JSON list of C-alpha atoms in Angstrom, two decimals:
[
{"chain": "W", "resi": 24, "resn": "GLN", "atom": "CA", "xyz": [-14.77, -1.63, 4.23]},
{"chain": "W", "resi": 25, "resn": "GLN", "atom": "CA", "xyz": [-12.15, -0.35, 6.78]},
{"chain": "W", "resi": 26, "resn": "GLN", "atom": "CA", "xyz": [-12.49, 3.47, 5.35]},
{"chain": "W", "resi": 27, "resn": "VAL", "atom": "CA", "xyz": [-13.79, 6.28, 7.27]},
{"chain": "W", "resi": 28, "resn": "LYS", "atom": "CA", "xyz": [-14.78, 9.09, 5.00]},
{"chain": "W", "resi": 29, "resn": "GLN", "atom": "CA", "xyz": [-14.37, 12.75, 6.38]},
{"chain": "W", "resi": 30, "resn": "SER", "atom": "CA", "xyz": [-15.68, 16.06, 4.99]},
{"chain": "W", "resi": 31, "resn": "PRO", "atom": "CA", "xyz": [-15.09, 18.70, 4.31]},
{"chain": "W", "resi": 32, "resn": "GLN", "atom": "CA", "xyz": [-11.38, 18.74, 3.74]},
{"chain": "W", "resi": 33, "resn": "SER", "atom": "CA", "xyz": [-11.17, 22.27, 5.00]},
{"chain": "W", "resi": 34, "resn": "LEU", "atom": "CA", "xyz": [-13.61, 24.67, 6.78]},
{"chain": "W", "resi": 35, "resn": "ILE", "atom": "CA", "xyz": [-13.49, 28.40, 7.64]},
{"chain": "W", "resi": 36, "resn": "VAL", "atom": "CA", "xyz": [-15.92, 29.54, 10.14]},
{"chain": "W", "resi": 37, "resn": "GLN", "atom": "CA", "xyz": [-16.45, 32.90, 11.75]},
{"chain": "W", "resi": 38, "resn": "LYS", "atom": "CA", "xyz": [-15.71, 33.41, 15.42]},
{"chain": "W", "resi": 39, "resn": "GLY", "atom": "CA", "xyz": [-18.94, 32.39, 17.47]},
{"chain": "W", "resi": 40, "resn": "GLY", "atom": "CA", "xyz": [-20.30, 30.29, 14.53]},
{"chain": "W", "resi": 41, "resn": "ILE", "atom": "CA", "xyz": [-20.99, 26.51, 14.28]},
{"chain": "W", "resi": 42, "resn": "SER", "atom": "CA", "xyz": [-18.29, 24.25, 12.82]},
{"chain": "W", "resi": 43, "resn": "ILE", "atom": "CA", "xyz": [-19.68, 20.89, 11.40]},
{"chain": "W", "resi": 44, "resn": "ILE", "atom": "CA", "xyz": [-17.73, 18.14, 10.38]},
{"chain": "W", "resi": 45, "resn": "ASN", "atom": "CA", "xyz": [-18.98, 14.90, 8.89]},
{"chain": "W", "resi": 46, "resn": "CYS", "atom": "CA", "xyz": [-17.88, 11.24, 8.75]},
{"chain": "W", "resi": 47, "resn": "ALA", "atom": "CA", "xyz": [-19.30, 8.21, 7.33]},
{"chain": "W", "resi": 48, "resn": "TYR", "atom": "CA", "xyz": [-18.24, 4.57, 7.62]},
{"chain": "W", "resi": 49, "resn": "GLU", "atom": "CA", "xyz": [-18.95, 1.25, 6.10]},
{"chain": "W", "resi": 50, "resn": "ASN", "atom": "CA", "xyz": [-17.71, -1.32, 8.53]},
{"chain": "W", "resi": 51, "resn": "THR", "atom": "CA", "xyz": [-20.64, -2.29, 10.71]},
{"chain": "W", "resi": 52, "resn": "ALA", "atom": "CA", "xyz": [-18.46, -3.98, 13.30]},
{"chain": "W", "resi": 53, "resn": "PHE", "atom": "CA", "xyz": [-17.19, -0.51, 14.42]},
{"chain": "W", "resi": 54, "resn": "ASP", "atom": "CA", "xyz": [-18.47, 0.31, 17.88]},
{"chain": "W", "resi": 55, "resn": "TYR", "atom": "CA", "xyz": [-16.20, 3.15, 19.08]},
{"chain": "W", "resi": 56, "resn": "PHE", "atom": "CA", "xyz": [-15.99, 6.62, 17.32]},
{"chain": "W", "resi": 57, "resn": "PRO", "atom": "CA", "xyz": [-13.46, 9.05, 18.83]},
{"chain": "W", "resi": 58, "resn": "TRP", "atom": "CA", "xyz": [-12.76, 12.48, 17.41]},
{"chain": "W", "resi": 59, "resn": "TYR", "atom": "CA", "xyz": [-9.26, 13.81, 17.85]},
{"chain": "W", "resi": 60, "resn": "GLN", "atom": "CA", "xyz": [-7.93, 17.36, 17.53]},
{"chain": "W", "resi": 61, "resn": "GLN", "atom": "CA", "xyz": [-4.37, 18.06, 16.32]},
{"chain": "W", "resi": 62, "resn": "PHE", "atom": "CA", "xyz": [-2.23, 21.29, 16.21]},
{"chain": "W", "resi": 63, "resn": "PRO", "atom": "CA", "xyz": [0.60, 21.69, 13.87]},
{"chain": "W", "resi": 64, "resn": "GLY", "atom": "CA", "xyz": [3.66, 19.77, 14.91]},
{"chain": "W", "resi": 65, "resn": "LYS", "atom": "CA", "xyz": [1.74, 18.12, 17.90]},
{"chain": "W", "resi": 66, "resn": "GLY", "atom": "CA", "xyz": [0.23, 14.63, 18.25]},
{"chain": "W", "resi": 67, "resn": "PRO", "atom": "CA", "xyz": [-3.54, 14.16, 18.27]},
{"chain": "W", "resi": 68, "resn": "ALA", "atom": "CA", "xyz": [-5.53, 14.75, 21.32]},
{"chain": "W", "resi": 69, "resn": "LEU", "atom": "CA", "xyz": [-8.59, 12.95, 22.17]},
{"chain": "W", "resi": 70, "resn": "LEU", "atom": "CA", "xyz": [-11.51, 15.43, 22.09]},
{"chain": "W", "resi": 71, "resn": "ILE", "atom": "CA", "xyz": [-14.67, 13.33, 22.33]},
{"chain": "W", "resi": 72, "resn": "ALA", "atom": "CA", "xyz": [-15.98, 9.71, 21.74]},
{"chain": "W", "resi": 73, "resn": "ILE", "atom": "CA", "xyz": [-19.14, 8.11, 21.20]},
{"chain": "W", "resi": 74, "resn": "ARG", "atom": "CA", "xyz": [-20.79, 4.42, 20.90]},
{"chain": "W", "resi": 75, "resn": "PRO", "atom": "CA", "xyz": [-23.44, 3.43, 18.55]},
{"chain": "W", "resi": 76, "resn": "ASP", "atom": "CA", "xyz": [-25.96, 3.08, 21.33]},
{"chain": "W", "resi": 77, "resn": "VAL", "atom": "CA", "xyz": [-26.07, 6.72, 22.00]},
{"chain": "W", "resi": 78, "resn": "SER", "atom": "CA", "xyz": [-27.33, 9.24, 19.23]},
{"chain": "W", "resi": 79, "resn": "GLU", "atom": "CA", "xyz": [-25.65, 12.27, 20.70]},
{"chain": "W", "resi": 80, "resn": "LYS", "atom": "CA", "xyz": [-22.92, 13.22, 23.01]},
{"chain": "W", "resi": 81, "resn": "LYS", "atom": "CA", "xyz": [-22.10, 16.67, 24.33]},
{"chain": "W", "resi": 82, "resn": "GLU", "atom": "CA", "xyz": [-19.10, 17.86, 26.22]},
{"chain": "W", "resi": 83, "resn": "GLY", "atom": "CA", "xyz": [-18.82, 21.50, 26.64]},
{"chain": "W", "resi": 84, "resn": "ARG", "atom": "CA", "xyz": [-18.97, 23.33, 23.29]},
{"chain": "W", "resi": 85, "resn": "PHE", "atom": "CA", "xyz": [-18.23, 19.95, 21.37]},
{"chain": "W", "resi": 86, "resn": "THR", "atom": "CA", "xyz": [-21.13, 17.60, 20.44]},
{"chain": "W", "resi": 87, "resn": "ILE", "atom": "CA", "xyz": [-21.15, 14.31, 18.48]},
{"chain": "W", "resi": 88, "resn": "SER", "atom": "CA", "xyz": [-24.21, 13.40, 16.63]},
{"chain": "W", "resi": 89, "resn": "PHE", "atom": "CA", "xyz": [-24.51, 9.67, 15.74]},
{"chain": "W", "resi": 90, "resn": "ASN", "atom": "CA", "xyz": [-26.92, 8.08, 13.09]},
{"chain": "W", "resi": 91, "resn": "LYS", "atom": "CA", "xyz": [-26.55, 4.33, 13.07]},
{"chain": "W", "resi": 92, "resn": "SER", "atom": "CA", "xyz": [-28.91, 3.44, 10.52]},
{"chain": "W", "resi": 93, "resn": "ALA", "atom": "CA", "xyz": [-27.06, 5.97, 8.02]},
{"chain": "W", "resi": 94, "resn": "LYS", "atom": "CA", "xyz": [-23.70, 5.05, 9.28]},
{"chain": "W", "resi": 95, "resn": "GLN", "atom": "CA", "xyz": [-22.70, 8.57, 9.82]},
{"chain": "W", "resi": 96, "resn": "PHE", "atom": "CA", "xyz": [-21.50, 10.69, 12.51]},
{"chain": "W", "resi": 97, "resn": "SER", "atom": "CA", "xyz": [-20.55, 14.39, 12.88]},
{"chain": "W", "resi": 98, "resn": "LEU", "atom": "CA", "xyz": [-18.86, 16.70, 15.20]},
{"chain": "W", "resi": 99, "resn": "HIS", "atom": "CA", "xyz": [-20.38, 20.05, 15.99]},
{"chain": "W", "resi": 100, "resn": "ILE", "atom": "CA", "xyz": [-18.26, 22.87, 17.67]},
{"chain": "W", "resi": 101, "resn": "MET", "atom": "CA", "xyz": [-20.52, 25.51, 19.09]},
{"chain": "W", "resi": 102, "resn": "ASP", "atom": "CA", "xyz": [-19.62, 29.15, 19.58]},
{"chain": "W", "resi": 103, "resn": "SER", "atom": "CA", "xyz": [-16.26, 28.31, 17.45]},
{"chain": "W", "resi": 104, "resn": "GLN", "atom": "CA", "xyz": [-13.22, 30.15, 19.01]},
{"chain": "W", "resi": 105, "resn": "PRO", "atom": "CA", "xyz": [-9.95, 31.11, 17.08]},
{"chain": "W", "resi": 106, "resn": "GLY", "atom": "CA", "xyz": [-8.25, 28.58, 19.51]},
{"chain": "W", "resi": 107, "resn": "ASP", "atom": "CA", "xyz": [-10.20, 25.77, 17.91]},
{"chain": "W", "resi": 108, "resn": "SER", "atom": "CA", "xyz": [-8.24, 26.36, 14.76]},
{"chain": "W", "resi": 109, "resn": "ALA", "atom": "CA", "xyz": [-6.79, 22.93, 14.15]},
{"chain": "W", "resi": 110, "resn": "THR", "atom": "CA", "xyz": [-7.02, 19.80, 12.25]},
{"chain": "W", "resi": 111, "resn": "TYR", "atom": "CA", "xyz": [-9.98, 17.34, 13.23]},
{"chain": "W", "resi": 112, "resn": "PHE", "atom": "CA", "xyz": [-9.84, 13.60, 12.73]},
{"chain": "W", "resi": 113, "resn": "CYS", "atom": "CA", "xyz": [-12.83, 11.39, 13.07]},
{"chain": "W", "resi": 114, "resn": "ALA", "atom": "CA", "xyz": [-11.83, 7.64, 13.73]},
{"chain": "W", "resi": 115, "resn": "ALA", "atom": "CA", "xyz": [-13.49, 4.32, 14.38]},
{"chain": "W", "resi": 116, "resn": "SER", "atom": "CA", "xyz": [-12.38, 1.00, 15.74]},
{"chain": "W", "resi": 117, "resn": "ALA", "atom": "CA", "xyz": [-14.11, -2.45, 16.13]},
{"chain": "W", "resi": 118, "resn": "PRO", "atom": "CA", "xyz": [-13.90, -4.67, 19.09]},
{"chain": "W", "resi": 119, "resn": "GLY", "atom": "CA", "xyz": [-11.39, -7.52, 19.42]},
{"chain": "W", "resi": 120, "resn": "GLY", "atom": "CA", "xyz": [-7.94, -7.95, 18.28]},
{"chain": "W", "resi": 121, "resn": "TYR", "atom": "CA", "xyz": [-5.90, -4.94, 19.08]},
{"chain": "W", "resi": 122, "resn": "GLN", "atom": "CA", "xyz": [-8.63, -2.50, 18.42]},
{"chain": "W", "resi": 123, "resn": "LYS", "atom": "CA", "xyz": [-6.83, -0.69, 15.84]},
{"chain": "W", "resi": 124, "resn": "VAL", "atom": "CA", "xyz": [-8.24, 2.83, 14.97]},
{"chain": "W", "resi": 125, "resn": "THR", "atom": "CA", "xyz": [-9.01, 3.74, 11.36]},
{"chain": "W", "resi": 126, "resn": "PHE", "atom": "CA", "xyz": [-8.64, 7.48, 10.83]},
{"chain": "W", "resi": 127, "resn": "GLY", "atom": "CA", "xyz": [-10.67, 9.77, 8.47]},
{"chain": "W", "resi": 128, "resn": "THR", "atom": "CA", "xyz": [-8.62, 11.93, 6.02]},
{"chain": "W", "resi": 129, "resn": "GLY", "atom": "CA", "xyz": [-8.90, 15.05, 8.44]},
{"chain": "W", "resi": 130, "resn": "THR", "atom": "CA", "xyz": [-10.52, 18.53, 8.39]},
{"chain": "W", "resi": 131, "resn": "LYS", "atom": "CA", "xyz": [-8.57, 21.64, 8.76]},
{"chain": "W", "resi": 132, "resn": "LEU", "atom": "CA", "xyz": [-10.67, 24.06, 10.56]},
{"chain": "W", "resi": 133, "resn": "GLN", "atom": "CA", "xyz": [-9.83, 27.85, 10.58]},
{"chain": "W", "resi": 134, "resn": "VAL", "atom": "CA", "xyz": [-11.95, 30.02, 12.89]},
{"chain": "W", "resi": 135, "resn": "ILE", "atom": "CA", "xyz": [-11.50, 33.65, 11.87]},
{"chain": "W", "resi": 136, "resn": "PRO", "atom": "CA", "xyz": [-12.33, 36.63, 14.32]},
{"chain": "M", "resi": 234, "resn": "GLY", "atom": "CA", "xyz": [-3.89, 11.51, 33.39]},
{"chain": "M", "resi": 235, "resn": "ALA", "atom": "CA", "xyz": [-3.21, 9.50, 30.30]},
{"chain": "M", "resi": 236, "resn": "VAL", "atom": "CA", "xyz": [0.01, 11.12, 29.36]},
{"chain": "M", "resi": 237, "resn": "VAL", "atom": "CA", "xyz": [2.22, 9.71, 26.64]},
{"chain": "M", "resi": 238, "resn": "SER", "atom": "CA", "xyz": [5.72, 11.12, 25.97]},
{"chain": "M", "resi": 239, "resn": "GLN", "atom": "CA", "xyz": [8.01, 10.59, 23.14]},
{"chain": "M", "resi": 240, "resn": "HIS", "atom": "CA", "xyz": [11.70, 11.16, 22.86]},
{"chain": "M", "resi": 241, "resn": "PRO", "atom": "CA", "xyz": [13.21, 12.81, 21.01]},
{"chain": "M", "resi": 242, "resn": "SER", "atom": "CA", "xyz": [10.91, 15.37, 19.60]},
{"chain": "M", "resi": 243, "resn": "TRP", "atom": "CA", "xyz": [13.34, 16.34, 16.75]},
{"chain": "M", "resi": 244, "resn": "VAL", "atom": "CA", "xyz": [16.12, 14.30, 15.23]},
{"chain": "M", "resi": 245, "resn": "ILE", "atom": "CA", "xyz": [18.26, 15.05, 12.26]},
{"chain": "M", "resi": 246, "resn": "CYS", "atom": "CA", "xyz": [20.49, 12.28, 11.16]},
{"chain": "M", "resi": 247, "resn": "LYS", "atom": "CA", "xyz": [22.71, 11.27, 8.13]},
{"chain": "M", "resi": 248, "resn": "SER", "atom": "CA", "xyz": [21.61, 8.91, 5.61]},
{"chain": "M", "resi": 249, "resn": "GLY", "atom": "CA", "xyz": [22.56, 5.34, 6.56]},
{"chain": "M", "resi": 250, "resn": "THR", "atom": "CA", "xyz": [22.34, 5.81, 10.24]},
{"chain": "M", "resi": 251, "resn": "SER", "atom": "CA", "xyz": [19.95, 4.35, 12.67]},
{"chain": "M", "resi": 252, "resn": "VAL", "atom": "CA", "xyz": [17.52, 6.37, 14.80]},
{"chain": "M", "resi": 253, "resn": "LYS", "atom": "CA", "xyz": [15.79, 5.13, 17.97]},
{"chain": "M", "resi": 254, "resn": "ILE", "atom": "CA", "xyz": [12.49, 6.91, 18.96]},
{"chain": "M", "resi": 255, "resn": "GLU", "atom": "CA", "xyz": [11.14, 6.08, 22.52]},
{"chain": "M", "resi": 256, "resn": "CYS", "atom": "CA", "xyz": [7.43, 6.12, 23.48]},
{"chain": "M", "resi": 257, "resn": "ARG", "atom": "CA", "xyz": [6.52, 6.11, 27.09]},
{"chain": "M", "resi": 258, "resn": "SER", "atom": "CA", "xyz": [3.10, 5.96, 28.87]},
{"chain": "M", "resi": 259, "resn": "LEU", "atom": "CA", "xyz": [3.67, 8.11, 32.02]},
{"chain": "M", "resi": 260, "resn": "ASP", "atom": "CA", "xyz": [0.91, 7.40, 34.15]},
{"chain": "M", "resi": 261, "resn": "PHE", "atom": "CA", "xyz": [-0.80, 4.10, 33.02]},
{"chain": "M", "resi": 262, "resn": "GLN", "atom": "CA", "xyz": [0.10, 0.86, 31.77]},
{"chain": "M", "resi": 263, "resn": "ALA", "atom": "CA", "xyz": [-0.37, -0.13, 28.08]},
{"chain": "M", "resi": 264, "resn": "THR", "atom": "CA", "xyz": [-0.20, -3.57, 26.81]},
{"chain": "M", "resi": 265, "resn": "THR", "atom": "CA", "xyz": [-0.71, -2.22, 23.29]},
{"chain": "M", "resi": 266, "resn": "MET", "atom": "CA", "xyz": [1.04, 0.59, 21.68]},
{"chain": "M", "resi": 267, "resn": "PHE", "atom": "CA", "xyz": [0.74, 1.88, 18.14]},
{"chain": "M", "resi": 268, "resn": "TRP", "atom": "CA", "xyz": [3.27, 3.59, 15.74]},
{"chain": "M", "resi": 269, "resn": "TYR", "atom": "CA", "xyz": [1.99, 5.95, 13.14]},
{"chain": "M", "resi": 270, "resn": "ARG", "atom": "CA", "xyz": [3.56, 7.97, 10.45]},
{"chain": "M", "resi": 271, "resn": "GLN", "atom": "CA", "xyz": [2.22, 11.16, 9.26]},
{"chain": "M", "resi": 272, "resn": "PHE", "atom": "CA", "xyz": [3.05, 13.20, 6.08]},
{"chain": "M", "resi": 273, "resn": "PRO", "atom": "CA", "xyz": [2.40, 17.02, 5.83]},
{"chain": "M", "resi": 274, "resn": "LYS", "atom": "CA", "xyz": [-1.50, 17.74, 5.52]},
{"chain": "M", "resi": 275, "resn": "GLN", "atom": "CA", "xyz": [-2.30, 13.98, 5.65]},
{"chain": "M", "resi": 276, "resn": "SER", "atom": "CA", "xyz": [-3.92, 11.62, 8.01]},
{"chain": "M", "resi": 277, "resn": "LEU", "atom": "CA", "xyz": [-2.02, 9.21, 10.30]},
{"chain": "M", "resi": 278, "resn": "MET", "atom": "CA", "xyz": [-0.92, 6.05, 8.63]},
{"chain": "M", "resi": 279, "resn": "LEU", "atom": "CA", "xyz": [-0.66, 3.05, 11.05]},
{"chain": "M", "resi": 280, "resn": "MET", "atom": "CA", "xyz": [2.66, 1.26, 10.71]},
{"chain": "M", "resi": 281, "resn": "ALA", "atom": "CA", "xyz": [2.66, -1.34, 13.35]},
{"chain": "M", "resi": 282, "resn": "THR", "atom": "CA", "xyz": [0.99, -2.49, 16.47]},
{"chain": "M", "resi": 283, "resn": "SER", "atom": "CA", "xyz": [3.36, -3.20, 19.38]},
{"chain": "M", "resi": 284, "resn": "ASN", "atom": "CA", "xyz": [2.52, -5.51, 22.17]},
{"chain": "M", "resi": 285, "resn": "GLU", "atom": "CA", "xyz": [4.55, -5.97, 25.39]},
{"chain": "M", "resi": 286, "resn": "GLY", "atom": "CA", "xyz": [6.58, -9.23, 25.27]},
{"chain": "M", "resi": 287, "resn": "SER", "atom": "CA", "xyz": [5.56, -10.24, 21.87]},
{"chain": "M", "resi": 288, "resn": "LYS", "atom": "CA", "xyz": [6.46, -9.33, 18.17]},
{"chain": "M", "resi": 289, "resn": "ALA", "atom": "CA", "xyz": [5.01, -6.20, 16.72]},
{"chain": "M", "resi": 290, "resn": "THR", "atom": "CA", "xyz": [2.49, -6.60, 13.99]},
{"chain": "M", "resi": 291, "resn": "TYR", "atom": "CA", "xyz": [3.21, -4.62, 10.98]},
{"chain": "M", "resi": 292, "resn": "GLU", "atom": "CA", "xyz": [0.74, -3.27, 8.60]},
{"chain": "M", "resi": 293, "resn": "GLN", "atom": "CA", "xyz": [0.86, -4.18, 4.88]},
{"chain": "M", "resi": 294, "resn": "GLY", "atom": "CA", "xyz": [3.64, -2.38, 3.18]},
{"chain": "M", "resi": 295, "resn": "VAL", "atom": "CA", "xyz": [5.72, -1.50, 6.21]},
{"chain": "M", "resi": 296, "resn": "GLU", "atom": "CA", "xyz": [9.16, -3.07, 6.16]},
{"chain": "M", "resi": 297, "resn": "LYS", "atom": "CA", "xyz": [9.64, -4.81, 9.52]},
{"chain": "M", "resi": 298, "resn": "ASP", "atom": "CA", "xyz": [13.45, -4.97, 9.06]},
{"chain": "M", "resi": 299, "resn": "LYS", "atom": "CA", "xyz": [13.71, -1.40, 8.52]},
{"chain": "M", "resi": 300, "resn": "PHE", "atom": "CA", "xyz": [11.30, -0.36, 11.31]},
{"chain": "M", "resi": 301, "resn": "LEU", "atom": "CA", "xyz": [12.14, -2.28, 14.33]},
{"chain": "M", "resi": 302, "resn": "ILE", "atom": "CA", "xyz": [9.70, -2.16, 17.23]},
{"chain": "M", "resi": 303, "resn": "ASN", "atom": "CA", "xyz": [10.48, -3.22, 20.71]},
{"chain": "M", "resi": 304, "resn": "HIS", "atom": "CA", "xyz": [7.97, -3.24, 23.46]},
{"chain": "M", "resi": 305, "resn": "ALA", "atom": "CA", "xyz": [10.08, -3.94, 26.42]},
{"chain": "M", "resi": 306, "resn": "SER", "atom": "CA", "xyz": [7.64, -3.05, 29.36]},
{"chain": "M", "resi": 307, "resn": "LEU", "atom": "CA", "xyz": [4.27, -2.00, 30.00]},
{"chain": "M", "resi": 308, "resn": "THR", "atom": "CA", "xyz": [5.06, 1.67, 29.90]},
{"chain": "M", "resi": 309, "resn": "LEU", "atom": "CA", "xyz": [7.85, 1.72, 27.04]},
{"chain": "M", "resi": 310, "resn": "SER", "atom": "CA", "xyz": [7.84, 0.98, 23.15]},
{"chain": "M", "resi": 311, "resn": "THR", "atom": "CA", "xyz": [10.78, 1.98, 20.86]},
{"chain": "M", "resi": 312, "resn": "LEU", "atom": "CA", "xyz": [10.89, 2.48, 17.16]},
{"chain": "M", "resi": 313, "resn": "THR", "atom": "CA", "xyz": [14.19, 2.08, 15.47]},
{"chain": "M", "resi": 314, "resn": "VAL", "atom": "CA", "xyz": [14.39, 3.36, 11.79]},
{"chain": "M", "resi": 315, "resn": "THR", "atom": "CA", "xyz": [17.49, 1.38, 10.43]},
{"chain": "M", "resi": 316, "resn": "SER", "atom": "CA", "xyz": [19.77, 2.67, 7.63]},
{"chain": "M", "resi": 317, "resn": "ALA", "atom": "CA", "xyz": [17.74, 5.75, 7.39]},
{"chain": "M", "resi": 318, "resn": "HIS", "atom": "CA", "xyz": [17.14, 7.40, 4.09]},
{"chain": "M", "resi": 319, "resn": "PRO", "atom": "CA", "xyz": [15.80, 10.76, 3.13]},
{"chain": "M", "resi": 320, "resn": "GLU", "atom": "CA", "xyz": [12.39, 9.23, 2.09]},
{"chain": "M", "resi": 321, "resn": "ASP", "atom": "CA", "xyz": [12.08, 7.99, 5.85]},
{"chain": "M", "resi": 322, "resn": "SER", "atom": "CA", "xyz": [11.96, 11.93, 6.84]},
{"chain": "M", "resi": 323, "resn": "SER", "atom": "CA", "xyz": [8.54, 12.19, 8.35]},
{"chain": "M", "resi": 324, "resn": "PHE", "atom": "CA", "xyz": [6.52, 12.94, 11.63]},
{"chain": "M", "resi": 325, "resn": "TYR", "atom": "CA", "xyz": [6.36, 9.70, 13.78]},
{"chain": "M", "resi": 326, "resn": "ILE", "atom": "CA", "xyz": [3.70, 9.49, 16.35]},
{"chain": "M", "resi": 327, "resn": "CYS", "atom": "CA", "xyz": [3.00, 6.71, 18.99]},
{"chain": "M", "resi": 328, "resn": "SER", "atom": "CA", "xyz": [-0.10, 6.05, 20.93]},
{"chain": "M", "resi": 329, "resn": "ALA", "atom": "CA", "xyz": [-0.89, 3.87, 23.94]},
{"chain": "M", "resi": 330, "resn": "ARG", "atom": "CA", "xyz": [-4.14, 2.26, 24.97]},
{"chain": "M", "resi": 331, "resn": "PRO", "atom": "CA", "xyz": [-4.52, 1.81, 28.77]},
{"chain": "M", "resi": 332, "resn": "LEU", "atom": "CA", "xyz": [-5.40, -1.78, 29.87]},
{"chain": "M", "resi": 333, "resn": "GLY", "atom": "CA", "xyz": [-9.12, -2.50, 29.45]},
{"chain": "M", "resi": 334, "resn": "LEU", "atom": "CA", "xyz": [-9.76, 0.76, 27.62]},
{"chain": "M", "resi": 335, "resn": "GLU", "atom": "CA", "xyz": [-10.54, 1.38, 24.11]},
{"chain": "M", "resi": 336, "resn": "THR", "atom": "CA", "xyz": [-9.24, 5.02, 23.91]},
{"chain": "M", "resi": 337, "resn": "GLN", "atom": "CA", "xyz": [-5.55, 5.33, 22.55]},
{"chain": "M", "resi": 338, "resn": "TYR", "atom": "CA", "xyz": [-3.81, 8.56, 23.82]},
{"chain": "M", "resi": 339, "resn": "PHE", "atom": "CA", "xyz": [-1.16, 10.06, 21.62]},
{"chain": "M", "resi": 340, "resn": "GLY", "atom": "CA", "xyz": [2.35, 11.17, 22.19]},
{"chain": "M", "resi": 341, "resn": "PRO", "atom": "CA", "xyz": [3.58, 14.43, 20.88]},
{"chain": "M", "resi": 342, "resn": "GLY", "atom": "CA", "xyz": [5.32, 13.12, 17.96]},
{"chain": "M", "resi": 343, "resn": "THR", "atom": "CA", "xyz": [8.96, 12.75, 16.68]},
{"chain": "M", "resi": 344, "resn": "ARG", "atom": "CA", "xyz": [10.11, 14.85, 13.59]},
{"chain": "M", "resi": 345, "resn": "LEU", "atom": "CA", "xyz": [12.79, 13.00, 11.63]},
{"chain": "M", "resi": 346, "resn": "LEU", "atom": "CA", "xyz": [14.81, 14.56, 9.06]},
{"chain": "M", "resi": 347, "resn": "VAL", "atom": "CA", "xyz": [17.30, 12.35, 7.26]},
{"chain": "M", "resi": 348, "resn": "LEU", "atom": "CA", "xyz": [20.01, 14.35, 5.16]}
]
């Protein structure tokens, strides 16, 4: 019940295109859903986060769409650029305790010119 | 803001020795810090949760006597890999959660190679 399933495992997108990464969860106690971007040899960096009371959140070229009833959320990267090439992790945490984060399996995005 | 540092960034050691990795929150206080391990092309695996002034909470399957965690202050947590073996070679990443917030901010990671 703690799993967060992420797809696809890898993604190749043309420069200027839209990159879409999907995640699904089972634990209805999750109430915070961050996305992290990780470049090779670096730690993950927070990209954008959403709560279940909001269906969409946009920050620049990055948008999270959230479907509470389906227990799914997705990251859309508009106008994808070669500099966006990285591994993206969705994540989720529940309130209380230490608020440990459960990570998805990651999506390696490659944006080609 | 919300910068987390790790030291060292790279460490090579001989089998049987101990290695200490530091994690510092530079511009915020964190009662809770987390230690992760990441293998190539895999996701982050939580090893333990570190709380200032108390014992760390280890995830199932993580040897607490092998991976010693100390959270001495609101800005510093250390991970000591004791009697390191080649199978301990990995990328170790810490994160810190600011007081009252849910977001975790990650350090740049420490690559450990045990020969």
